């Protein structure tokens, strides 16, 4: 029988920070992330038995690979600690989490670090779009001669919803508005100081210009520098560490459910395969159902809120019905009812999500897990969901090629 896996805290950098502008490199970002987490979780670096890093494109943005070696560079006491890097586009951090979980479940280790990091603001915006484009697409087959690949791809997802069920601009705009509003409550969000007016979430071409197809400026997640680390532990090690701070095991909630599925890398292929299916992305729905089953809950009513992958507003629109908050194609009902807003029945992205908080690609899955931990330990501050006992997350890579879902449980 596998062992419990508990989350004992971590750290997120300020996602509004431009590290290159401050003449700091990826090493500095990684180091601040790791040491911030060690201090926050009351852990000595020499205690860590294994380490994992999620990262997508350090080779392109920073001319740097082999990131497992950064743990010892940042903390010499970790010399000799086994470490490895994971890549699955925007789900890279979740792949690191899954690998770390398996080590604890198997009894190999009792304390494992999972760090996600990405530096993306050290190049011009068009170059950044290219760097995060073709590596996660089907290279040479998708988005040839498309200036902004990902707005184009997720605009096609929106078009598929429009074709199957109908889709109104006002519902995508409300997703965007909610996430930016939530981000203002988050002291680490990239957009917390941004200003908006009554035209910002409309089809006004000056206030909210078109990027590609149905995707407008405020439908998009951000290009972000950032790092996040969480520490996973067995029951025994978690109890030992939280006791140092005078806390109890309830401050180290367990990962009670998870799901992981991978589909064809091509978006058209995925959409073609689901033409007659109930859900646009059946494999995403399957990952979510696995998460619920393993957690022993029937569906979203057993979860107090979610952090989901809103790389673009149609992605969150898809997530709402795939999570089971509504029937397929009816996400608009939850949006209009206020169910997904902070204070609603199924709040989504109280942190601000990728649109409001920011999206350092390799760190996003880890950041979601840290925010789930904050929610169930009552540490989310101004974006706290009242009395949260269980929190879920859905992290996607590429055109939803990789899907990873988790539930964190205070019980």
mmCIF file of C-alpha atoms in Angstrom:
data_model
loop_
_atom_site.group_PDB
_atom_site.id
_atom_site.type_symbol
_atom_site.label_atom_id
_atom_site.label_comp_id
_atom_site.label_asym_id
_atom_site.label_seq_id
_atom_site.Cartn_x
_atom_site.Cartn_y
_atom_site.Cartn_z
ATOM 1 C CA UNK A 1 0.000 0.000 0.000
ATOM 2 C CA UNK A 2 1.432 3.396 -0.965
ATOM 3 C CA UNK A 3 2.095 6.049 1.630
ATOM 4 C CA UNK A 4 0.416 9.429 1.994
ATOM 5 C CA UNK A 5 2.053 12.416 0.328
ATOM 6 C CA UNK A 6 1.761 15.700 2.197
ATOM 7 C CA UNK A 7 2.576 19.278 1.198
ATOM 8 C CA UNK A 8 4.419 21.177 3.909
ATOM 9 C CA UNK A 9 4.558 24.612 2.320
ATOM 10 C CA UNK A 10 6.774 26.516 -0.028
ATOM 11 C CA UNK A 11 7.392 29.877 -1.641
ATOM 12 C CA UNK A 12 6.518 31.928 -4.725
ATOM 13 C CA UNK A 13 8.563 34.797 -6.098
ATOM 14 C CA UNK A 14 6.939 38.092 -7.026
ATOM 15 C CA UNK A 15 5.641 37.429 -10.539
ATOM 16 C CA UNK A 16 5.672 41.134 -11.416
ATOM 17 C CA UNK A 17 9.466 41.252 -11.221
ATOM 18 C CA UNK A 18 11.554 41.535 -14.402
ATOM 19 C CA UNK A 19 14.769 39.771 -13.464
ATOM 20 C CA UNK A 20 16.794 40.742 -16.535
ATOM 21 C CA UNK A 21 15.944 44.392 -16.010
ATOM 22 C CA UNK A 22 17.480 44.051 -12.540
ATOM 23 C CA UNK A 23 20.542 42.391 -14.134
ATOM 24 C CA UNK A 24 19.775 39.049 -12.484
ATOM 25 C CA UNK A 25 19.877 35.693 -14.228
ATOM 26 C CA UNK A 26 18.174 32.294 -13.994
ATOM 27 C CA UNK A 27 20.572 31.213 -11.249
ATOM 28 C CA UNK A 28 19.465 34.118 -9.076
ATOM 29 C CA UNK A 29 15.793 33.360 -9.705
ATOM 30 C CA UNK A 30 16.281 29.683 -8.858
ATOM 31 C CA UNK A 31 18.267 30.514 -5.722
ATOM 32 C CA UNK A 32 15.725 32.989 -4.370
ATOM 33 C CA UNK A 33 12.939 30.484 -4.973
ATOM 34 C CA UNK A 34 14.688 27.622 -3.187
ATOM 35 C CA UNK A 35 15.883 29.614 -0.183
ATOM 36 C CA UNK A 36 12.559 31.399 0.180
ATOM 37 C CA UNK A 37 10.890 28.020 0.398
ATOM 38 C CA UNK A 38 13.377 26.546 2.845
ATOM 39 C CA UNK A 39 12.884 29.474 5.187
ATOM 40 C CA UNK A 40 9.099 29.492 4.888
ATOM 41 C CA UNK A 41 8.778 25.737 5.492
ATOM 42 C CA UNK A 42 11.399 25.530 8.280
ATOM 43 C CA UNK A 43 13.521 23.044 6.340
ATOM 44 C CA UNK A 44 17.295 22.691 6.199
ATOM 45 C CA UNK A 45 18.565 22.118 2.664
ATOM 46 C CA UNK A 46 20.650 19.160 3.846
ATOM 47 C CA UNK A 47 17.456 17.304 4.842
ATOM 48 C CA UNK A 48 16.144 17.140 1.278
ATOM 49 C CA UNK A 49 16.525 13.621 -0.058
ATOM 50 C CA UNK A 50 15.508 14.200 -3.674
ATOM 51 C CA UNK A 51 14.714 17.202 -5.879
ATOM 52 C CA UNK A 52 12.765 17.857 -9.069
ATOM 53 C CA UNK A 53 12.585 20.937 -11.283
ATOM 54 C CA UNK A 54 9.920 21.792 -13.830
ATOM 55 C CA UNK A 55 11.058 23.976 -16.720
ATOM 56 C CA UNK A 56 10.043 24.336 -20.354
ATOM 57 C CA UNK A 57 12.428 26.528 -22.332
ATOM 58 C CA UNK A 58 15.515 27.583 -20.381
ATOM 59 C CA UNK A 59 17.661 26.493 -23.348
ATOM 60 C CA UNK A 60 15.966 29.080 -25.568
ATOM 61 C CA UNK A 61 15.482 31.982 -23.179
ATOM 62 C CA UNK A 62 18.640 31.535 -21.104
ATOM 63 C CA UNK A 63 20.927 29.240 -23.121
ATOM 64 C CA UNK A 64 20.813 26.905 -20.139
ATOM 65 C CA UNK A 65 19.901 23.263 -19.673
ATOM 66 C CA UNK A 66 20.743 20.594 -17.063
ATOM 67 C CA UNK A 67 18.799 22.422 -14.364
ATOM 68 C CA UNK A 68 19.011 19.619 -11.796
ATOM 69 C CA UNK A 69 22.509 20.876 -11.056
ATOM 70 C CA UNK A 70 21.096 24.216 -9.945
ATOM 71 C CA UNK A 71 20.000 22.775 -6.598
ATOM 72 C CA UNK A 72 23.583 22.301 -5.469
ATOM 73 C CA UNK A 73 24.589 25.622 -7.047
ATOM 74 C CA UNK A 74 21.916 27.317 -4.949
ATOM 75 C CA UNK A 75 22.468 25.242 -1.787
ATOM 76 C CA UNK A 76 25.888 23.528 -1.504
ATOM 77 C CA UNK A 77 24.527 21.337 1.310
ATOM 78 C CA UNK A 78 22.511 19.511 -1.365
ATOM 79 C CA UNK A 79 25.640 18.169 -3.061
ATOM 80 C CA UNK A 80 25.001 14.573 -4.063
ATOM 81 C CA UNK A 81 21.211 14.865 -3.733
ATOM 82 C CA UNK A 82 19.509 13.148 -6.695
ATOM 83 C CA UNK A 83 17.829 15.766 -8.886
ATOM 84 C CA UNK A 84 16.142 15.782 -12.264
ATOM 85 C CA UNK A 85 14.352 18.119 -14.641
ATOM 86 C CA UNK A 86 10.889 17.591 -16.206
ATOM 87 C CA UNK A 87 9.374 19.073 -19.355
ATOM 88 C CA UNK A 88 5.782 18.910 -20.619
ATOM 89 C CA UNK A 89 5.287 22.478 -21.855
ATOM 90 C CA UNK A 90 2.974 24.349 -19.456
ATOM 91 C CA UNK A 91 2.468 21.166 -17.411
ATOM 92 C CA UNK A 92 6.194 20.765 -16.668
ATOM 93 C CA UNK A 93 5.711 21.605 -12.991
ATOM 94 C CA UNK A 94 2.982 19.005 -12.606
ATOM 95 C CA UNK A 95 5.210 16.319 -14.095
ATOM 96 C CA UNK A 96 7.777 17.207 -11.448
ATOM 97 C CA UNK A 97 5.072 16.901 -8.780
ATOM 98 C CA UNK A 98 3.934 13.495 -10.017
ATOM 99 C CA UNK A 99 7.495 12.163 -10.027
ATOM 100 C CA UNK A 100 8.176 13.454 -6.527
ATOM 101 C CA UNK A 101 4.907 11.938 -5.271
ATOM 102 C CA UNK A 102 5.840 8.529 -6.642
ATOM 103 C CA UNK A 103 9.150 8.568 -4.785
ATOM 104 C CA UNK A 104 7.419 9.189 -1.462
ATOM 105 C CA UNK A 105 4.615 6.702 -2.165
ATOM 106 C CA UNK A 106 7.187 4.027 -2.999
ATOM 107 C CA UNK A 107 9.112 4.642 0.232
ATOM 108 C CA UNK A 108 12.288 5.785 -1.497
ATOM 109 C CA UNK A 109 12.405 9.164 0.229
ATOM 110 C CA UNK A 110 10.591 11.092 2.970
ATOM 111 C CA UNK A 111 11.270 14.704 1.929
ATOM 112 C CA UNK A 112 11.368 15.886 -1.691
ATOM 113 C CA UNK A 113 11.666 19.383 -3.149
ATOM 114 C CA UNK A 114 9.689 20.345 -6.267
ATOM 115 C CA UNK A 115 10.698 23.631 -7.872
ATOM 116 C CA UNK A 116 9.303 25.235 -11.027
ATOM 117 C CA UNK A 117 11.116 28.077 -12.740
ATOM 118 C CA UNK A 118 10.962 30.084 -15.953
ATOM 119 C CA UNK A 119 12.649 33.303 -17.088
ATOM 120 C CA UNK A 120 10.774 34.752 -20.068
ATOM 121 C CA UNK A 121 10.992 38.553 -19.989
ATOM 122 C CA UNK A 122 14.632 38.825 -21.047
ATOM 123 C CA UNK A 123 13.745 38.888 -24.772
ATOM 124 C CA UNK A 124 11.289 40.993 -26.835
ATOM 125 C CA UNK A 125 7.659 39.889 -26.764
ATOM 126 C CA UNK A 126 7.534 38.543 -30.321
ATOM 127 C CA UNK A 127 10.638 36.454 -29.698
ATOM 128 C CA UNK A 128 9.152 35.134 -26.440
ATOM 129 C CA UNK A 129 6.015 34.109 -28.349
ATOM 130 C CA UNK A 130 8.173 32.171 -30.805
ATOM 131 C CA UNK A 131 10.205 30.506 -28.050
ATOM 132 C CA UNK A 132 7.088 29.150 -26.311
ATOM 133 C CA UNK A 133 5.351 28.342 -29.598
ATOM 134 C CA UNK A 134 6.837 25.644 -31.785
ATOM 135 C CA UNK A 135 8.487 23.510 -29.030
ATOM 136 C CA UNK A 136 5.065 22.604 -27.599
ATOM 137 C CA UNK A 137 3.243 22.451 -30.941
ATOM 138 C CA UNK A 138 3.599 19.805 -33.613
ATOM 139 C CA UNK A 139 6.610 21.490 -35.166
ATOM 140 C CA UNK A 140 6.457 21.946 -38.917
ATOM 141 C CA UNK A 141 2.780 20.962 -39.016
ATOM 142 C CA UNK A 142 0.962 23.527 -36.879
ATOM 143 C CA UNK A 143 0.935 27.336 -36.892
ATOM 144 C CA UNK A 144 3.325 27.713 -39.811
ATOM 145 C CA UNK A 145 3.720 31.455 -40.484
ATOM 146 C CA UNK A 146 1.437 32.307 -37.525
ATOM 147 C CA UNK A 147 2.853 35.257 -35.565
ATOM 148 C CA UNK A 148 1.326 34.360 -32.190
ATOM 149 C CA UNK A 149 0.872 30.568 -32.129
ATOM 150 C CA UNK A 150 -0.888 30.069 -28.816
ATOM 151 C CA UNK A 151 -3.602 32.737 -29.167
ATOM 152 C CA UNK A 152 -4.255 31.194 -32.574
ATOM 153 C CA UNK A 153 -4.514 27.655 -31.171
ATOM 154 C CA UNK A 154 -6.755 28.451 -28.225
ATOM 155 C CA UNK A 155 -8.851 30.705 -30.411
ATOM 156 C CA UNK A 156 -9.542 27.517 -32.386
ATOM 157 C CA UNK A 157 -10.680 25.885 -29.138
ATOM 158 C CA UNK A 158 -13.119 28.757 -28.682
ATOM 159 C CA UNK A 159 -14.292 28.315 -32.271
ATOM 160 C CA UNK A 160 -14.930 24.628 -31.558
ATOM 161 C CA UNK A 161 -17.116 25.548 -28.574
ATOM 162 C CA UNK A 162 -18.893 28.099 -30.726
ATOM 163 C CA UNK A 163 -19.522 25.456 -33.416
ATOM 164 C CA UNK A 164 -20.748 22.760 -30.996
ATOM 165 C CA UNK A 165 -22.674 24.759 -28.422
ATOM 166 C CA UNK A 166 -22.549 28.478 -29.157
ATOM 167 C CA UNK A 167 -20.203 30.858 -27.340
ATOM 168 C CA UNK A 168 -20.680 34.496 -26.408
ATOM 169 C CA UNK A 169 -17.883 37.046 -26.109
ATOM 170 C CA UNK A 170 -19.412 38.372 -22.885
ATOM 171 C CA UNK A 171 -18.733 35.078 -21.092
ATOM 172 C CA UNK A 172 -15.049 35.002 -22.070
ATOM 173 C CA UNK A 173 -14.775 38.642 -21.004
ATOM 174 C CA UNK A 174 -16.251 37.844 -17.599
ATOM 175 C CA UNK A 175 -13.678 35.083 -17.065
ATOM 176 C CA UNK A 176 -10.963 37.626 -17.779
ATOM 177 C CA UNK A 177 -12.501 40.288 -15.560
ATOM 178 C CA UNK A 178 -12.833 37.888 -12.599
ATOM 179 C CA UNK A 179 -9.232 36.704 -12.863
ATOM 180 C CA UNK A 180 -7.797 40.205 -13.054
ATOM 181 C CA UNK A 181 -10.005 41.249 -10.134
ATOM 182 C CA UNK A 182 -8.794 38.296 -8.062
ATOM 183 C CA UNK A 183 -5.185 39.090 -8.938
ATOM 184 C CA UNK A 184 -5.493 42.505 -7.288
ATOM 185 C CA UNK A 185 -5.850 40.651 -3.958
ATOM 186 C CA UNK A 186 -2.693 38.593 -4.521
ATOM 187 C CA UNK A 187 0.551 40.285 -3.345
ATOM 188 C CA UNK A 188 2.630 38.120 -5.721
ATOM 189 C CA UNK A 189 0.550 38.534 -8.880
ATOM 190 C CA UNK A 190 2.024 40.105 -11.994
ATOM 191 C CA UNK A 191 -1.002 42.323 -12.687
ATOM 192 C CA UNK A 192 -1.994 43.420 -9.183
ATOM 193 C CA UNK A 193 -1.275 47.089 -9.963
ATOM 194 C CA UNK A 194 -2.715 47.152 -13.461
ATOM 195 C CA UNK A 195 -5.556 49.569 -14.167
ATOM 196 C CA UNK A 196 -8.724 48.796 -16.100
ATOM 197 C CA UNK A 197 -11.831 50.731 -17.130
ATOM 198 C CA UNK A 198 -15.290 49.952 -18.447
ATOM 199 C CA UNK A 199 -13.911 49.255 -21.938
ATOM 200 C CA UNK A 200 -11.122 46.872 -20.895
ATOM 201 C CA UNK A 201 -13.277 43.754 -21.088
ATOM 202 C CA UNK A 202 -15.259 44.645 -24.186
ATOM 203 C CA UNK A 203 -14.652 44.330 -27.921
ATOM 204 C CA UNK A 204 -13.192 47.833 -28.046
ATOM 205 C CA UNK A 205 -10.231 47.596 -30.427
ATOM 206 C CA UNK A 206 -8.180 50.186 -28.550
ATOM 207 C CA UNK A 207 -8.810 49.091 -24.970
ATOM 208 C CA UNK A 208 -8.800 45.357 -25.768
ATOM 209 C CA UNK A 209 -7.262 44.788 -29.213
ATOM 210 C CA UNK A 210 -7.580 41.563 -31.182
ATOM 211 C CA UNK A 211 -4.523 39.292 -31.073
ATOM 212 C CA UNK A 212 -5.749 36.422 -33.267
ATOM 213 C CA UNK A 213 -9.281 35.397 -34.197
ATOM 214 C CA UNK A 214 -11.552 35.643 -31.153
ATOM 215 C CA UNK A 215 -8.616 36.143 -28.764
ATOM 216 C CA UNK A 216 -8.177 39.688 -27.505
ATOM 217 C CA UNK A 217 -5.462 41.151 -25.301
ATOM 218 C CA UNK A 218 -7.183 40.522 -21.988
ATOM 219 C CA UNK A 219 -8.060 36.952 -22.931
ATOM 220 C CA UNK A 220 -4.362 36.102 -22.678
ATOM 221 C CA UNK A 221 -2.136 34.889 -19.855
ATOM 222 C CA UNK A 222 1.085 36.758 -19.196
ATOM 223 C CA UNK A 223 4.733 36.431 -20.204
ATOM 224 C CA UNK A 224 6.281 36.051 -16.755
ATOM 225 C CA UNK A 225 9.523 35.572 -14.851
ATOM 226 C CA UNK A 226 8.925 33.461 -11.784
ATOM 227 C CA UNK A 227 9.707 30.544 -9.553
ATOM 228 C CA UNK A 228 7.763 28.466 -7.044
ATOM 229 C CA UNK A 229 8.827 25.636 -4.769
ATOM 230 C CA UNK A 230 6.836 23.203 -2.633
ATOM 231 C CA UNK A 231 8.065 20.431 -0.365
ATOM 232 C CA UNK A 232 6.415 17.017 -0.308
ATOM 233 C CA UNK A 233 6.815 14.654 2.626
ATOM 234 C CA UNK A 234 5.656 11.398 4.158
ATOM 235 C CA UNK A 235 3.371 11.508 7.198
ATOM 236 C CA UNK A 236 6.257 10.994 9.617
ATOM 237 C CA UNK A 237 8.544 13.612 8.106
ATOM 238 C CA UNK A 238 5.724 16.116 7.700
ATOM 239 C CA UNK A 239 4.779 15.781 11.361
ATOM 240 C CA UNK A 240 8.399 16.355 12.364
ATOM 241 C CA UNK A 241 8.794 19.483 10.257
ATOM 242 C CA UNK A 242 5.509 21.216 11.112
ATOM 243 C CA UNK A 243 6.184 20.617 14.810
ATOM 244 C CA UNK A 244 9.255 22.871 14.557
ATOM 245 C CA UNK A 245 6.952 25.816 13.934
ATOM 246 C CA UNK A 246 4.468 24.761 16.598
ATOM 247 C CA UNK A 247 1.979 23.590 13.979
ATOM 248 C CA UNK A 248 -0.012 20.402 13.520
ATOM 249 C CA UNK A 249 -0.356 17.897 10.696
ATOM 250 C CA UNK A 250 -3.411 19.806 9.432
ATOM 251 C CA UNK A 251 -0.891 22.373 8.199
ATOM 252 C CA UNK A 252 0.544 19.646 5.943
ATOM 253 C CA UNK A 253 -2.475 18.612 3.847
ATOM 254 C CA UNK A 254 -2.261 15.437 1.780
ATOM 255 C CA UNK A 255 -2.577 14.989 -1.957
ATOM 256 C CA UNK A 256 -5.637 12.760 -1.871
ATOM 257 C CA UNK A 257 -6.324 12.514 -5.595
ATOM 258 C CA UNK A 258 -4.575 12.919 -8.921
ATOM 259 C CA UNK A 259 -5.062 12.261 -12.628
ATOM 260 C CA UNK A 260 -2.680 12.349 -15.586
ATOM 261 C CA UNK A 261 -3.443 11.788 -19.272
ATOM 262 C CA UNK A 262 -1.586 12.550 -22.505
ATOM 263 C CA UNK A 263 -3.194 12.925 -25.932
ATOM 264 C CA UNK A 264 -2.014 13.518 -29.507
ATOM 265 C CA UNK A 265 0.275 16.548 -29.802
ATOM 266 C CA UNK A 266 -1.806 18.041 -32.638
ATOM 267 C CA UNK A 267 -4.851 20.152 -31.788
ATOM 268 C CA UNK A 268 -6.771 19.268 -34.948
ATOM 269 C CA UNK A 269 -6.187 15.589 -34.250
ATOM 270 C CA UNK A 270 -7.570 15.944 -30.729
ATOM 271 C CA UNK A 271 -10.631 17.815 -31.960
ATOM 272 C CA UNK A 272 -11.223 15.318 -34.770
ATOM 273 C CA UNK A 273 -11.065 12.422 -32.311
ATOM 274 C CA UNK A 274 -13.696 14.022 -30.067
ATOM 275 C CA UNK A 275 -16.207 14.971 -32.780
ATOM 276 C CA UNK A 276 -18.825 12.548 -31.441
ATOM 277 C CA UNK A 277 -17.710 12.634 -27.802
ATOM 278 C CA UNK A 278 -19.560 14.279 -24.925
ATOM 279 C CA UNK A 279 -16.566 16.471 -24.043
ATOM 280 C CA UNK A 280 -14.296 18.487 -26.326
ATOM 281 C CA UNK A 281 -11.236 16.933 -24.631
ATOM 282 C CA UNK A 282 -12.206 13.461 -23.356
ATOM 283 C CA UNK A 283 -8.701 12.821 -22.014
ATOM 284 C CA UNK A 284 -8.882 15.967 -19.856
ATOM 285 C CA UNK A 285 -12.229 14.809 -18.503
ATOM 286 C CA UNK A 286 -10.709 11.367 -17.823
ATOM 287 C CA UNK A 287 -7.821 12.889 -15.844
ATOM 288 C CA UNK A 288 -10.313 14.856 -13.758
ATOM 289 C CA UNK A 289 -12.459 11.792 -13.122
ATOM 290 C CA UNK A 290 -9.359 9.867 -12.015
ATOM 291 C CA UNK A 291 -8.586 12.700 -9.590
ATOM 292 C CA UNK A 292 -12.091 12.586 -8.105
ATOM 293 C CA UNK A 293 -12.089 8.792 -7.867
ATOM 294 C CA UNK A 294 -8.732 8.614 -6.105
ATOM 295 C CA UNK A 295 -9.800 11.371 -3.716
ATOM 296 C CA UNK A 296 -12.999 9.471 -2.904
ATOM 297 C CA UNK A 297 -15.330 12.287 -3.952
ATOM 298 C CA UNK A 298 -18.157 12.366 -6.468
ATOM 299 C CA UNK A 299 -17.315 15.595 -8.245
ATOM 300 C CA UNK A 300 -16.848 19.343 -7.876
ATOM 301 C CA UNK A 301 -19.351 19.636 -5.037
ATOM 302 C CA UNK A 302 -16.763 17.876 -2.854
ATOM 303 C CA UNK A 303 -14.109 20.489 -3.625
ATOM 304 C CA UNK A 304 -14.126 24.031 -2.240
ATOM 305 C CA UNK A 305 -12.451 25.650 -5.255
ATOM 306 C CA UNK A 306 -9.993 25.175 -8.082
ATOM 307 C CA UNK A 307 -6.864 26.633 -9.614
ATOM 308 C CA UNK A 308 -7.171 25.941 -13.345
ATOM 309 C CA UNK A 309 -5.163 26.492 -16.499
ATOM 310 C CA UNK A 310 -6.478 29.733 -17.993
ATOM 311 C CA UNK A 311 -3.707 30.307 -20.525
ATOM 312 C CA UNK A 312 -6.544 31.897 -22.528
ATOM 313 C CA UNK A 313 -10.174 32.472 -21.596
ATOM 314 C CA UNK A 314 -11.493 29.621 -23.809
ATOM 315 C CA UNK A 315 -9.249 27.253 -21.829
ATOM 316 C CA UNK A 316 -10.939 28.152 -18.559
ATOM 317 C CA UNK A 317 -14.320 28.002 -20.284
ATOM 318 C CA UNK A 318 -13.439 24.408 -21.236
ATOM 319 C CA UNK A 319 -12.192 23.622 -17.723
ATOM 320 C CA UNK A 320 -15.499 24.645 -16.137
ATOM 321 C CA UNK A 321 -17.541 21.991 -17.893
ATOM 322 C CA UNK A 322 -14.780 19.347 -17.879
ATOM 323 C CA UNK A 323 -14.555 19.693 -14.078
ATOM 324 C CA UNK A 324 -18.277 18.930 -13.975
ATOM 325 C CA UNK A 325 -19.302 22.325 -12.611
ATOM 326 C CA UNK A 326 -21.765 22.423 -15.515
ATOM 327 C CA UNK A 327 -22.889 20.058 -18.237
ATOM 328 C CA UNK A 328 -20.785 20.067 -21.439
ATOM 329 C CA UNK A 329 -21.133 23.336 -23.318
ATOM 330 C CA UNK A 330 -22.912 25.071 -20.437
ATOM 331 C CA UNK A 331 -20.024 26.818 -18.675
ATOM 332 C CA UNK A 332 -21.813 30.083 -19.364
ATOM 333 C CA UNK A 333 -24.410 29.169 -16.725
ATOM 334 C CA UNK A 334 -21.779 29.062 -13.952
ATOM 335 C CA UNK A 335 -20.264 32.318 -15.197
ATOM 336 C CA UNK A 336 -23.585 34.168 -15.289
ATOM 337 C CA UNK A 337 -24.583 32.809 -11.857
ATOM 338 C CA UNK A 338 -21.308 33.976 -10.276
ATOM 339 C CA UNK A 339 -20.488 30.407 -9.238
ATOM 340 C CA UNK A 340 -16.843 30.638 -10.373
ATOM 341 C CA UNK A 341 -16.157 34.036 -8.796
ATOM 342 C CA UNK A 342 -14.571 34.391 -5.378
ATOM 343 C CA UNK A 343 -17.461 33.792 -2.984
ATOM 344 C CA UNK A 344 -19.300 31.596 -5.479
ATOM 345 C CA UNK A 345 -20.169 27.906 -5.166
ATOM 346 C CA UNK A 346 -17.104 26.752 -7.129
ATOM 347 C CA UNK A 347 -14.570 29.591 -7.116
ATOM 348 C CA UNK A 348 -11.951 29.315 -9.833
ATOM 349 C CA UNK A 349 -8.511 30.937 -9.730
ATOM 350 C CA UNK A 350 -8.803 33.003 -6.553
ATOM 351 C CA UNK A 351 -5.072 33.677 -7.078
ATOM 352 C CA UNK A 352 -5.801 35.377 -10.398
ATOM 353 C CA UNK A 353 -4.746 32.361 -12.425
ATOM 354 C CA UNK A 354 -2.402 32.526 -15.382
ATOM 355 C CA UNK A 355 -4.205 35.584 -16.737
ATOM 356 C CA UNK A 356 -3.981 37.628 -13.559
ATOM 357 C CA UNK A 357 -1.253 36.084 -11.405
ATOM 358 C CA UNK A 358 1.098 35.285 -14.299
ATOM 359 C CA UNK A 359 2.392 32.311 -16.242
ATOM 360 C CA UNK A 360 6.093 31.427 -15.878
ATOM 361 C CA UNK A 361 5.500 28.265 -17.868
ATOM 362 C CA UNK A 362 7.575 25.668 -16.015
ATOM 363 C CA UNK A 363 6.525 27.038 -12.620
ATOM 364 C CA UNK A 364 2.772 27.153 -13.189
ATOM 365 C CA UNK A 365 1.877 23.652 -11.978
ATOM 366 C CA UNK A 366 3.952 24.124 -8.826
ATOM 367 C CA UNK A 367 2.429 27.548 -8.226
ATOM 368 C CA UNK A 368 -1.049 26.037 -8.477
ATOM 369 C CA UNK A 369 -0.139 23.414 -5.874
ATOM 370 C CA UNK A 370 1.243 26.080 -3.538
ATOM 371 C CA UNK A 371 -1.974 28.061 -3.866
ATOM 372 C CA UNK A 372 -4.010 24.940 -3.090
ATOM 373 C CA UNK A 373 -1.861 24.544 0.038
ATOM 374 C CA UNK A 374 -2.470 28.178 0.994
ATOM 375 C CA UNK A 375 -6.216 27.721 0.630
ATOM 376 C CA UNK A 376 -6.576 24.605 2.786
ATOM 377 C CA UNK A 377 -4.243 25.963 5.475
ATOM 378 C CA UNK A 378 -5.993 29.364 5.587
ATOM 379 C CA UNK A 379 -2.913 31.239 4.335
ATOM 380 C CA UNK A 380 -4.253 32.817 1.144
ATOM 381 C CA UNK A 381 -4.840 36.216 2.721
ATOM 382 C CA UNK A 382 -7.165 38.509 0.803
ATOM 383 C CA UNK A 383 -7.984 35.815 -1.758
ATOM 384 C CA UNK A 384 -8.816 33.132 0.814
ATOM 385 C CA UNK A 385 -11.839 30.921 0.122
ATOM 386 C CA UNK A 386 -13.692 30.723 3.419
ATOM 387 C CA UNK A 387 -13.283 27.443 5.314
ATOM 388 C CA UNK A 388 -11.602 25.640 2.406
ATOM 389 C CA UNK A 389 -11.012 21.972 3.267
ATOM 390 C CA UNK A 390 -10.270 20.595 -0.222
ATOM 391 C CA UNK A 391 -8.843 22.407 -3.211
ATOM 392 C CA UNK A 392 -8.289 21.121 -6.730
ATOM 393 C CA UNK A 393 -6.080 22.091 -9.649
ATOM 394 C CA UNK A 394 -6.012 21.413 -13.382
ATOM 395 C CA UNK A 395 -2.758 22.043 -15.266
ATOM 396 C CA UNK A 396 -2.448 21.597 -19.044
ATOM 397 C CA UNK A 397 0.525 21.420 -21.387
ATOM 398 C CA UNK A 398 0.541 22.415 -25.055
ATOM 399 C CA UNK A 399 -2.856 22.418 -26.755
ATOM 400 C CA UNK A 400 -4.137 20.407 -23.758
ATOM 401 C CA UNK A 401 -1.897 17.540 -24.892
ATOM 402 C CA UNK A 402 -0.843 16.879 -21.291
ATOM 403 C CA UNK A 403 -3.455 17.049 -18.545
ATOM 404 C CA UNK A 404 -2.688 16.797 -14.829
ATOM 405 C CA UNK A 405 -5.195 17.226 -12.017
ATOM 406 C CA UNK A 406 -4.772 17.091 -8.225
ATOM 407 C CA UNK A 407 -6.830 17.449 -5.058
ATOM 408 C CA UNK A 408 -5.239 18.677 -1.835
ATOM 409 C CA UNK A 409 -7.137 17.592 1.278
ATOM 410 C CA UNK A 410 -6.869 19.016 4.766
ATOM 411 C CA UNK A 411 -8.312 15.819 6.226
#
